[in-house]
C-alpha cells in the first residue's frame, strides 16, 4: 500500500473513473490538475499545478511515494499546446521525481503512439512507435524520457499504452482497445507492488477477444486483465460490415481515424 499517491490530470475522464477505486492502492491520494476538484473524499487532497512549471510540479511530487501520470493534453491538438503540456510537462515530472526520492511512476502513454499500425498487426512491447499525430509523437517522446531516466538513474516506470479507458466501448473499434477501469486498477496495483518494475511497457487493454496487442514481454509484472469487451458487442448493430472491412484491409489503423485526419 502506498502512503501517498499523486494523480496528475485528476479532473480528466480516466482519473474520474479510477478515483473511487484508488483506496485499493494508496492510503492518501493527492489529486492535481489545472482544473480544480472540489468534491474531495476524506483520503483525497487537491493541489493545482501547471505541468510545465518546474516549481509547481516539485510541489505536487514532494511527499508522494507513487505517481499516476494521467496529466497533459489527452487528444490531438496544436503542436504548441502539446509541446507545453506533454513534452515540457514530462521533463518537469521526471526532474521532480529525481529530487524527491524517485517515486515509481505510471506513465499514461497511448495507443496513438502506435496508431499507424494496422488492425491486422499483433504488437508486443518490442514494436517501434508509429504515432498517428502530434499527440502520439508526444507519447512516444514521453516513453523515451522514462526509458532514459531508468537507464541513467534507475527511475522505475510503467509505460501503459492505454487503449480506450471507459465504462464500456463506444464504437466497434473499442471492442479491440477497451480497458475497463477495474483492469486498470489491477494494473496500477501490480505496478506499485511488483518487486522490480524497472522500465516496463504494457498495452492498456482488457482481455478482449478482439485485442491486437500482446503483453508477453511484461510477463514479470504478473498483470492479468479479467474483462472482455465482447459482452458489449451485441450493443452495436450488425458488426459484419465492420469485420468485412477489417478483412479487406479497408478499416486499417489501430488508432482509428486519427492517422488520416489533418494536423491541427
Ligand atoms: C486516447 O489516447 C485518448 O486520450 C482517448 O480520449 C481515446 O481517444 C483513446 O485514445 C482511443 O484511442 O480510444
Short mmCIF file of N, CA, C and O in Angstrom, two decimals, residues 33 45 62 70 103 123 136 157 160 166 178 206 208 226 234:
data_model
loop_
_atom_site.label_atom_id
_atom_site.label_comp_id
_atom_site.label_asym_id
_atom_site.label_seq_id
_atom_site.Cartn_x
_atom_site.Cartn_y
_atom_site.Cartn_z
N UNK A 33 -4.39 18.99 -11.02
CA UNK A 33 -4.85 19.33 -12.37
C UNK A 33 -4.81 20.86 -12.45
O UNK A 33 -4.59 21.53 -11.43
N UNK A 45 -6.71 14.95 -1.35
CA UNK A 45 -6.44 16.39 -1.28
C UNK A 45 -6.25 16.88 -2.71
O UNK A 45 -5.99 16.07 -3.62
N UNK A 62 6.61 16.24 -4.23
CA UNK A 62 7.23 16.11 -2.90
C UNK A 62 6.28 15.42 -1.92
O UNK A 62 5.11 15.81 -1.80
N UNK A 70 -1.47 10.96 -15.46
CA UNK A 70 -2.51 10.99 -16.50
C UNK A 70 -2.61 12.39 -17.10
O UNK A 70 -3.43 12.63 -17.98
N UNK A 103 9.88 8.31 -6.70
CA UNK A 103 8.65 7.51 -6.59
C UNK A 103 8.41 6.77 -7.91
O UNK A 103 8.70 7.30 -8.98
N UNK A 123 0.87 -6.53 -31.99
CA UNK A 123 2.06 -5.84 -31.46
C UNK A 123 2.44 -6.36 -30.08
O UNK A 123 1.56 -6.64 -29.27
N UNK A 136 0.36 11.54 -30.46
CA UNK A 136 1.07 10.25 -30.43
C UNK A 136 2.58 10.44 -30.37
O UNK A 136 3.29 9.70 -29.69
N UNK A 157 9.52 2.92 -14.02
CA UNK A 157 8.29 3.42 -14.67
C UNK A 157 7.53 2.27 -15.30
O UNK A 157 8.13 1.39 -15.92
N UNK A 160 2.13 2.63 -19.85
CA UNK A 160 0.91 1.93 -20.26
C UNK A 160 0.32 2.62 -21.48
O UNK A 160 -0.09 3.78 -21.41
N UNK A 166 -12.82 3.47 -20.62
CA UNK A 166 -14.18 4.00 -20.49
C UNK A 166 -15.02 2.93 -19.78
O UNK A 166 -14.62 1.77 -19.76
N UNK A 178 -10.61 -1.52 -25.70
CA UNK A 178 -11.22 -1.17 -24.41
C UNK A 178 -10.37 -1.63 -23.21
O UNK A 178 -9.86 -2.75 -23.19
N UNK A 206 -8.12 -4.50 -21.86
CA UNK A 206 -8.64 -5.64 -21.12
C UNK A 206 -8.41 -6.93 -21.91
O UNK A 206 -7.83 -6.89 -23.00
N UNK A 208 -9.70 -8.53 -24.07
CA UNK A 208 -10.70 -8.51 -25.13
C UNK A 208 -10.43 -9.60 -26.17
O UNK A 208 -9.29 -9.76 -26.62
N UNK A 226 -9.01 -9.04 -16.63
CA UNK A 226 -10.09 -10.04 -16.50
C UNK A 226 -11.27 -9.76 -17.44
O UNK A 226 -12.01 -10.66 -17.79
N UNK A 234 -22.94 -7.03 -28.70
CA UNK A 234 -24.32 -7.06 -29.19
C UNK A 234 -24.96 -5.68 -29.18
O UNK A 234 -26.00 -5.47 -29.82
#
